[in-house]
Coordinates of C-alpha atoms and ligand atoms in Angstrom, one line a residue:
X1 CA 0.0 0.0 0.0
X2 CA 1.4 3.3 -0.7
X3 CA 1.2 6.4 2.2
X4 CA 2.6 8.5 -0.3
X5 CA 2.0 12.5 -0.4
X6 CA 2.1 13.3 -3.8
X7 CA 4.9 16.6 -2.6
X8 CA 7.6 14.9 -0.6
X9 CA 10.5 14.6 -1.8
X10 CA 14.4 14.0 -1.2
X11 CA 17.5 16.2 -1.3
X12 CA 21.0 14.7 -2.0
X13 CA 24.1 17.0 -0.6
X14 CA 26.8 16.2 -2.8
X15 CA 27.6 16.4 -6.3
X16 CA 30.0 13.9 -6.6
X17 CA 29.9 10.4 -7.2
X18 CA 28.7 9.4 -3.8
X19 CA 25.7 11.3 -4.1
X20 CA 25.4 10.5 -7.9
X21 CA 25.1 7.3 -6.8
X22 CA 22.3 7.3 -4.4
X23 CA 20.8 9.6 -6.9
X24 CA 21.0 6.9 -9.5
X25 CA 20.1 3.8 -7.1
X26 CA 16.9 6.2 -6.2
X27 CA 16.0 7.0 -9.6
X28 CA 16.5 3.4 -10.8
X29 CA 13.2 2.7 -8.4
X30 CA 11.2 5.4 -10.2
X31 CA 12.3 8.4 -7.5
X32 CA 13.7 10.6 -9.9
X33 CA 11.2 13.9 -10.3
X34 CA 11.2 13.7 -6.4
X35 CA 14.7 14.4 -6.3
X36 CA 17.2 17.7 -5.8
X37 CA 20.7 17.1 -5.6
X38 CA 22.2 20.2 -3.9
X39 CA 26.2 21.0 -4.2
X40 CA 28.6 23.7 -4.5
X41 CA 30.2 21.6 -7.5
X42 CA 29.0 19.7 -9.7
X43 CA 30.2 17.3 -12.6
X44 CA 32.8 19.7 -14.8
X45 CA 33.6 21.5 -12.3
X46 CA 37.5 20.8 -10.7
X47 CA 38.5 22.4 -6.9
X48 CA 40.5 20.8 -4.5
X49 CA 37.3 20.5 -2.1
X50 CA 35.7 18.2 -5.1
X51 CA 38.1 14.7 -5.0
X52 CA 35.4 12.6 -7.3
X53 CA 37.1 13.7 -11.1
X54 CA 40.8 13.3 -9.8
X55 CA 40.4 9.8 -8.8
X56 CA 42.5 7.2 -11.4
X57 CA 40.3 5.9 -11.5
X58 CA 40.0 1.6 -11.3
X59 CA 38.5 -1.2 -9.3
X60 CA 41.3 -2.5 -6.8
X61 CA 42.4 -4.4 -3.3
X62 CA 43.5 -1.3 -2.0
X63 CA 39.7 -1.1 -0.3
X64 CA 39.1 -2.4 3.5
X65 CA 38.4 -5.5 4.6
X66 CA 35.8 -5.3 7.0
X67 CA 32.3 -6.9 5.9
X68 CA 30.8 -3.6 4.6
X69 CA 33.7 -3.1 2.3
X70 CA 33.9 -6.5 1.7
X71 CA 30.0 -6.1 0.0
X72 CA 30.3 -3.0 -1.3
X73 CA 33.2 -3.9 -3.3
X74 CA 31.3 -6.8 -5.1
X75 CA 28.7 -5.1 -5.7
X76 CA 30.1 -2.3 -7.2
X77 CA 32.1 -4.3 -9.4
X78 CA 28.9 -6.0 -10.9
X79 CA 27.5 -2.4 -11.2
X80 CA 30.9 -1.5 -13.1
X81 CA 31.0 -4.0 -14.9
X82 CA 27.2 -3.9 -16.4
X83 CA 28.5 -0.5 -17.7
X84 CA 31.4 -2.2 -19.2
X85 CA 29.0 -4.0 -21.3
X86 CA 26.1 -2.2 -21.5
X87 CA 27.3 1.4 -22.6
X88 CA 30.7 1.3 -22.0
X89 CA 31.6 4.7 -24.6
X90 CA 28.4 6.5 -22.9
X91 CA 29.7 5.7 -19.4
X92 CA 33.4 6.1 -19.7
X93 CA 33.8 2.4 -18.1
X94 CA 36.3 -0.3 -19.4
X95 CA 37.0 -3.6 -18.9
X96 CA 41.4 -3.6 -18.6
X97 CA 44.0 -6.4 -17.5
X98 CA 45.5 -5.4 -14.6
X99 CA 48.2 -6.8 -12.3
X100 CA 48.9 -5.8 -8.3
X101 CA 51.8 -6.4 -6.5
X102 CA 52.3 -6.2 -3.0
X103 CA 55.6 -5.7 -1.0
X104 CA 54.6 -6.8 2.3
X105 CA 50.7 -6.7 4.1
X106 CA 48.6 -8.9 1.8
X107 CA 45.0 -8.1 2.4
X108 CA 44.4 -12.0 2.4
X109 CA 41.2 -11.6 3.5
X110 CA 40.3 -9.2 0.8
X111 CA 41.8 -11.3 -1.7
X112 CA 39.9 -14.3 -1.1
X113 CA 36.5 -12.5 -1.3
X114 CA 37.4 -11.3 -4.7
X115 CA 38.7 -14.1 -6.3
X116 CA 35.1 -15.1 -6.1
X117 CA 33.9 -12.6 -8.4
X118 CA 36.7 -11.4 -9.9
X119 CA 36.7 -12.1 -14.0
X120 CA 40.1 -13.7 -15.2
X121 CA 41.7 -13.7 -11.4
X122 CA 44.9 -15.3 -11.1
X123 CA 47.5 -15.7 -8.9
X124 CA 51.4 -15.0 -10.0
X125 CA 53.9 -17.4 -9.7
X126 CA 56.8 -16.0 -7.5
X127 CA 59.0 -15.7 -10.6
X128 CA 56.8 -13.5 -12.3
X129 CA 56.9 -11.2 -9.3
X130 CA 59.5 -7.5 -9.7
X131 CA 62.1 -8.2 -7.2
X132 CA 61.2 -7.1 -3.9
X133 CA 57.6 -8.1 -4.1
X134 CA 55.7 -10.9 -2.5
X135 CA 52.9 -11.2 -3.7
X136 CA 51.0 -10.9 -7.1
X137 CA 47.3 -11.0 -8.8
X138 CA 46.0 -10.7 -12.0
X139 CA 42.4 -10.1 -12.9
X140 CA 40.5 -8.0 -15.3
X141 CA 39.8 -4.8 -13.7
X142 CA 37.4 -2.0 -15.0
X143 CA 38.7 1.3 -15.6
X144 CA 36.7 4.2 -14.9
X145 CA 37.6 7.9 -16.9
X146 CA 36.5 10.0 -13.5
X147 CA 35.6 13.6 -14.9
X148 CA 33.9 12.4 -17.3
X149 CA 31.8 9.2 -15.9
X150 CA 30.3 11.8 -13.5
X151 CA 29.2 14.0 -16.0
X152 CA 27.2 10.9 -17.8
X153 CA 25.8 10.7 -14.6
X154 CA 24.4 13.9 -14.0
X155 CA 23.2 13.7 -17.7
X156 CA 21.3 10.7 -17.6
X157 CA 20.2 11.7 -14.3
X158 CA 18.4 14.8 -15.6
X159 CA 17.4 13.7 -19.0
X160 CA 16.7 10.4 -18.5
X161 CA 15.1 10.2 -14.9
X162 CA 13.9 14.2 -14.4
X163 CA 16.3 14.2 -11.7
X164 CA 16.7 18.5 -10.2
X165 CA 20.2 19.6 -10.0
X166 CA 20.5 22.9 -8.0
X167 CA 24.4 24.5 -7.5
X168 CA 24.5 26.3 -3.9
X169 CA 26.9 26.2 -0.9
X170 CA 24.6 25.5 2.3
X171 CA 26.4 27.1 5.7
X172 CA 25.0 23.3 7.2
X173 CA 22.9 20.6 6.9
X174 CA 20.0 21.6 8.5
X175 CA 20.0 24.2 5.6
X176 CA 19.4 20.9 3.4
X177 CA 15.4 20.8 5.1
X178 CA 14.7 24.3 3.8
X179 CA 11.9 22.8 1.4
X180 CA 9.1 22.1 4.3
X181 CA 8.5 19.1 1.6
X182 CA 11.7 17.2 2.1
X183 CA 11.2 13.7 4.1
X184 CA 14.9 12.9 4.1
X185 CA 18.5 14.1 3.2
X186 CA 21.1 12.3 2.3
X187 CA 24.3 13.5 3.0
X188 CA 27.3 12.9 0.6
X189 CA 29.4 15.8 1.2
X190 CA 32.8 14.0 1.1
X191 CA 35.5 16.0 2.9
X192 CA 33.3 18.5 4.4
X193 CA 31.9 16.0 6.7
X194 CA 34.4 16.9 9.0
X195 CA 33.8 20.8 9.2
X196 CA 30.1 21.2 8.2
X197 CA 27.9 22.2 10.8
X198 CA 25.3 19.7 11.8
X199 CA 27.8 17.1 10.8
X200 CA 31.4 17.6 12.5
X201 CA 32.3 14.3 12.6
X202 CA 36.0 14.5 13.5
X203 CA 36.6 10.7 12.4
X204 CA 37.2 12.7 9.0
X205 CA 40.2 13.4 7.9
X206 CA 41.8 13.8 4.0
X207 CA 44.2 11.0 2.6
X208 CA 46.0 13.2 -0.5
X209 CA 47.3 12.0 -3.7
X210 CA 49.6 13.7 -6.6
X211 CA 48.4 12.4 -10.1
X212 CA 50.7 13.0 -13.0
X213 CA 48.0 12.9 -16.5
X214 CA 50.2 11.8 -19.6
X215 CA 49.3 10.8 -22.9
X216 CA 50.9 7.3 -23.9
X217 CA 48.7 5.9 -26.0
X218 CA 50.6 2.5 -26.3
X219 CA 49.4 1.8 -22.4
X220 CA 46.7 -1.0 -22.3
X221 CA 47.5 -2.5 -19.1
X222 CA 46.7 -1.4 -15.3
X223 CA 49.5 -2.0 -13.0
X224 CA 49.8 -1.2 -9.3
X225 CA 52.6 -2.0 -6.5
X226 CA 51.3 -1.5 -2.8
X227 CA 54.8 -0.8 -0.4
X228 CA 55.3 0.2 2.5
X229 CA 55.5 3.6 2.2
X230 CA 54.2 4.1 -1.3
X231 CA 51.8 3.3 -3.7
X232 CA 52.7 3.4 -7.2
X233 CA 50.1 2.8 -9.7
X234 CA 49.5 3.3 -14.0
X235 CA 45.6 3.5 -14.6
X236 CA 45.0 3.8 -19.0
X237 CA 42.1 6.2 -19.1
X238 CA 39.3 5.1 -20.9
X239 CA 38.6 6.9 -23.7
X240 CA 40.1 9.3 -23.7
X241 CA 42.4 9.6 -26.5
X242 CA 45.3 7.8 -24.8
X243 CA 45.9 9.9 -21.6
X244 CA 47.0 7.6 -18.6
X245 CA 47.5 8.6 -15.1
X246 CA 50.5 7.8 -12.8
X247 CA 50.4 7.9 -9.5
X248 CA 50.7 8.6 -6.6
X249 CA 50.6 8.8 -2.7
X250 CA 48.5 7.9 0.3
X251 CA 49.2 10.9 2.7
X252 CA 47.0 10.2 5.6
X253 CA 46.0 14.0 7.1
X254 CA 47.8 15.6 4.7
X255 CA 45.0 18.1 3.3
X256 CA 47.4 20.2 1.1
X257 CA 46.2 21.1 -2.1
X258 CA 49.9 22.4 -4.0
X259 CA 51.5 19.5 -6.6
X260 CA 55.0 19.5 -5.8
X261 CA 57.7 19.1 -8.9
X262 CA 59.9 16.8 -6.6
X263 CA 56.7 14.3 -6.1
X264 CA 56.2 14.3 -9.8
X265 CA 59.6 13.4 -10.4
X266 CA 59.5 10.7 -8.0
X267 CA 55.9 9.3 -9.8
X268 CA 57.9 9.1 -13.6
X269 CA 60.2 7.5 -11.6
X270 CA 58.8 4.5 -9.6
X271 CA 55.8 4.0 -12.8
X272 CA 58.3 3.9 -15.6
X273 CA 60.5 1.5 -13.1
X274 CA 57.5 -0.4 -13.0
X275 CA 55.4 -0.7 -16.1
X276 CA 57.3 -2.0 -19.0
X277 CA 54.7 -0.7 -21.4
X278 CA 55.8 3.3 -20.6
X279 CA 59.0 1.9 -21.4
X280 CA 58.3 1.6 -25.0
X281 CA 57.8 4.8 -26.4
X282 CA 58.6 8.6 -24.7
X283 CA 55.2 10.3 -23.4
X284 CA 54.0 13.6 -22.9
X285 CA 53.4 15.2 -19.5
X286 CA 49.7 16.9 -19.5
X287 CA 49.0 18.2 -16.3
X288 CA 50.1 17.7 -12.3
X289 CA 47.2 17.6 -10.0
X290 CA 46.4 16.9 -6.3
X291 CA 43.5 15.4 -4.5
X292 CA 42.4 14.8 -1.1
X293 CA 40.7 11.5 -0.7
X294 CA 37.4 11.4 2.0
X295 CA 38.7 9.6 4.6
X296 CA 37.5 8.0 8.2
X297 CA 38.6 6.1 10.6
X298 CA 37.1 3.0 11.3
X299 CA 35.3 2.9 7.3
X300 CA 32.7 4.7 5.3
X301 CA 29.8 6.1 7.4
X302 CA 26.5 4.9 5.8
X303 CA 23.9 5.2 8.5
X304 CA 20.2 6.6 9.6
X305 CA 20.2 9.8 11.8
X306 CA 18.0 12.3 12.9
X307 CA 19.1 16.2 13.4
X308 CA 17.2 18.9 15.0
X309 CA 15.7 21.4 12.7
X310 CA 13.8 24.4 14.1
X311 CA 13.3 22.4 17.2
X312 CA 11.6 19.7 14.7
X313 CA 13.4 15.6 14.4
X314 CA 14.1 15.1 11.0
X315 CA 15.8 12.3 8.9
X316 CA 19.5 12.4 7.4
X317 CA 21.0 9.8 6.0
X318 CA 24.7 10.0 5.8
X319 CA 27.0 8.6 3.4
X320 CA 30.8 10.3 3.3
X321 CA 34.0 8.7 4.4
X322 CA 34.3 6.6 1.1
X323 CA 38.5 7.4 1.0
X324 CA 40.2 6.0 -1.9
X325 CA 37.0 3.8 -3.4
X326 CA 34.3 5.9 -3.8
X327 CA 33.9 4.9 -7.3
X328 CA 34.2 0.8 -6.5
X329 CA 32.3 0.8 -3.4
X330 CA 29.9 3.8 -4.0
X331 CA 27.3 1.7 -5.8
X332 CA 27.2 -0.8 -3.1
X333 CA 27.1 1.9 -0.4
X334 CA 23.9 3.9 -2.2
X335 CA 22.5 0.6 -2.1
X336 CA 23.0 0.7 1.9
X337 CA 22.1 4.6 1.6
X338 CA 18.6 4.0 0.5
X339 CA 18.2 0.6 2.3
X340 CA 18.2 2.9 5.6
X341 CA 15.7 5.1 4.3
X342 CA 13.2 2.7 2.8
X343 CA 10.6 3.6 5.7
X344 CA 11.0 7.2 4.8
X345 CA 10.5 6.9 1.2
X346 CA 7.4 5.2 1.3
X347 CA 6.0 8.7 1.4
X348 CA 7.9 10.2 -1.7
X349 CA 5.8 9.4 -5.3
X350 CA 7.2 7.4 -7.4
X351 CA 6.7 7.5 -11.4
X352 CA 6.5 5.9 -14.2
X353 CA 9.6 7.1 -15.5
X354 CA 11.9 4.1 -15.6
X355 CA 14.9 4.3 -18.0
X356 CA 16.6 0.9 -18.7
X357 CA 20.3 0.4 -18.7
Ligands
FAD401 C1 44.4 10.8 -6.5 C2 43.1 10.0 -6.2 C3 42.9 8.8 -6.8 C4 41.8 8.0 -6.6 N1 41.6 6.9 -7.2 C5 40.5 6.1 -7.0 C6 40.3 4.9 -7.7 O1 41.1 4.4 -8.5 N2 39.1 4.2 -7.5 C7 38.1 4.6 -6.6 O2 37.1 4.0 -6.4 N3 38.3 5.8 -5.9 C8 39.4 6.6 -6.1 N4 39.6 7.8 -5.5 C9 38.7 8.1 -4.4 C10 37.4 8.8 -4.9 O3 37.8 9.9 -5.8 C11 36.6 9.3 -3.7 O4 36.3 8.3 -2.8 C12 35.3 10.0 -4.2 O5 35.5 10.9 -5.2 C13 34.6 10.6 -3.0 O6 33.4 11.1 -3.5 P1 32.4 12.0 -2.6 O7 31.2 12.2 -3.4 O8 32.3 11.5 -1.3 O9 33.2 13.4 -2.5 P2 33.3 14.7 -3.5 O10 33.6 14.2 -4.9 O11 34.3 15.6 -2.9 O12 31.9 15.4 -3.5 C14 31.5 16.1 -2.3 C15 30.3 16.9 -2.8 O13 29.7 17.6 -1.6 C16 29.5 18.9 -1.9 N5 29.5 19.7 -0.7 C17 30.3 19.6 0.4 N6 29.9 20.5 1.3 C18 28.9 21.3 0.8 C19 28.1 22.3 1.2 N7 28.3 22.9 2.4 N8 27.1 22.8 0.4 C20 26.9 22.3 -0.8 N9 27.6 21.2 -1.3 C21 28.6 20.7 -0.5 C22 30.7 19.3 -2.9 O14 30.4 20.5 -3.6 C23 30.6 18.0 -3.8 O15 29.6 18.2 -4.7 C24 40.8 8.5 -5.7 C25 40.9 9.8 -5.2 C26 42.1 10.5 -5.4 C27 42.2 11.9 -4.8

């Protein structure tokens, strides 16, 4: 039976893909005119308090292995990889061999849960291993181009669903409840989780990572190396007229937005070391950029709340904290998103408009 009111509706905070996401999962169930996605930036945009179009942007281990990120993983690699197939030029997805190597901590747990649903998964024998490493897979990964896989997004959010988008910097969340006909929030506001008022969770804290964007168009394969005190990785972009990015660093609290020319120097270095494919042919530097990944300790935060607003309880459902997987594991954690709020949204309308994939 449906208790809906044919004016409730639902805001998103958060342009980026973790509200694109929810957006999506919500519109896929026929939510879409009901929806306003709120943000200061929004797909095309670049600032260094937006991290969704610097990402690399892949499926990999690097995730965490407790049970949520466990599931979110798989299920945003079947989301990925439906793309892959479905529309892969409209979405900017791709299926790519990859390899990763690990120097020391072997997420074994992690490992064995996607070997399950990994395509093409291997292990490496130990002689196929660069020296120094201990421990190798292989598995067909999918590549995601980031700038531009949001911006199909928001399009087929808008065209195809009826989806609102609205651009505006709110001083806090209870700003998000201004429309008396909003029966929940959901807040995806990344990085700002930690500062924005009615939020403040100081679990929050930015992971940052220097990208170097080349164009070698001879690079097909994804290859990362996990160390110690590194993280060297070579993502092909697809799509996108050859341009690869090299990377990188995982600078837990570091929220410093500058790209530094010693750091870039040190990037050539350790991907060239590793892939032999950049050792084929000279490429061309395109830009230097830095990002600060969401971060929180102890995981992603994807739970029900309820905030005061004007002395009234109302319903927020947060989802920030995604780090350096928001494009894996964002799928899966909309999924959770909306799970949480299925009470709520019994009230919104739904309509007819259903796009299919
Ligand atoms: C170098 C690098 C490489 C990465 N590689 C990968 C990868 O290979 N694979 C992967 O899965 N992930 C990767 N990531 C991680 C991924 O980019 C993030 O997990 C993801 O972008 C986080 O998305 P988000 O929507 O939470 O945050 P954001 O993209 O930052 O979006 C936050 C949104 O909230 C809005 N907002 C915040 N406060 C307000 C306010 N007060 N009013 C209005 N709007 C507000 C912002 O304007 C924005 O629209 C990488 C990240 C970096 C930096």
């Amino acid at each position: 039976m449906s208790h809906s009111d044919s004016r409730a509706s639902i805001t998103i905070l958060g342009g980026g893909i973790i509200g694109l996401n929810v957006a999506l999962v919500l519109a896929e169930r026929g939510y879409g005119p009901s929806i306003t996605v709120i943000a200061e930036y929004l797909p095309g945009d670049t600032s260094v308090r937006y991290t969704s179009p610097w990402a690399g942007c892949n499926f990999s281990a690097i995730s965490g292995t407790d049970t949520n990120a466990l599931r979110w993983d798989r299920l945003g690699y079947a989301h990925l990889a439906k793309l892959a197939t479905e529309q892969p030029r409209e979405s900017f997805v791709r299926r790519t061999e990859s390899i990763e190597y690990w120097d020391e901590n072997i997420p074994h747990d992690k490992i064995k849960s996607m070997a399950d649903y990994l395509e093409d998964f291997k292990v490496l024998p130990q002689e196929d291993l660069p020296e120094g490493a201990k421990f190798g897979v292989a598995f067909t990964t999918l590549t995601v181009n980031a700038p531009a896989h949001i911006q199909y997004l928001q399009c087929r959010l808008r065209d195809e669903y009826g989806v609102r988008f609205i651009r505006q910097k709110l001083p806090g969340l209870q700003a998000a409840f201004s429309n008396p006909t909003t029966k929940v929030v959901f807040n995806c506001t990344g990085n700002a989780a930690r500062t924005l008022p009615g939020v403040e969770d100081p679990k929050c804290y930015p992971t940052r990572g220097q990208v170097v964007l080349t164009r070698a168009p001879n690079v097909t394969k994804n290859i990362m190396r996990h160390g110690k005190d590194y993280e060297t990785y070579i993502i092909p972009r697809p799509f996108s007229n050859g341009n690869v990015i090299l990377g990188g660093y995982m600078q837990k609290g570091n929220g410093d937005d500058s790209t530094y020319g010693y750091e870039t120097e040190d990037i050539l270095q350790r991907t060239t070391h590793l892939h032999p494919q950049l050792r084929e042919q000279t490429f061309e530097v395109l830009s230097v950029a830095s990002g600060l990944r969401p971060s929180r300790e102890g995981g992603a935060r994807v739970e029900k709340d309820e905030i005061l607003v004007d002395g009234e309880k109302r319903s927020v459902v947060h989802n920030y904290g995604a780090g350096g997987t928001g494009f894996q594991a964002g799928y899966g954690m909309a999924l959770d998103s909306v799970r949480c709020a299925e009470d709520l949204l019994r009230h919104v309308p739904k309509s007819e408009l259903r796009a299919k994939l």
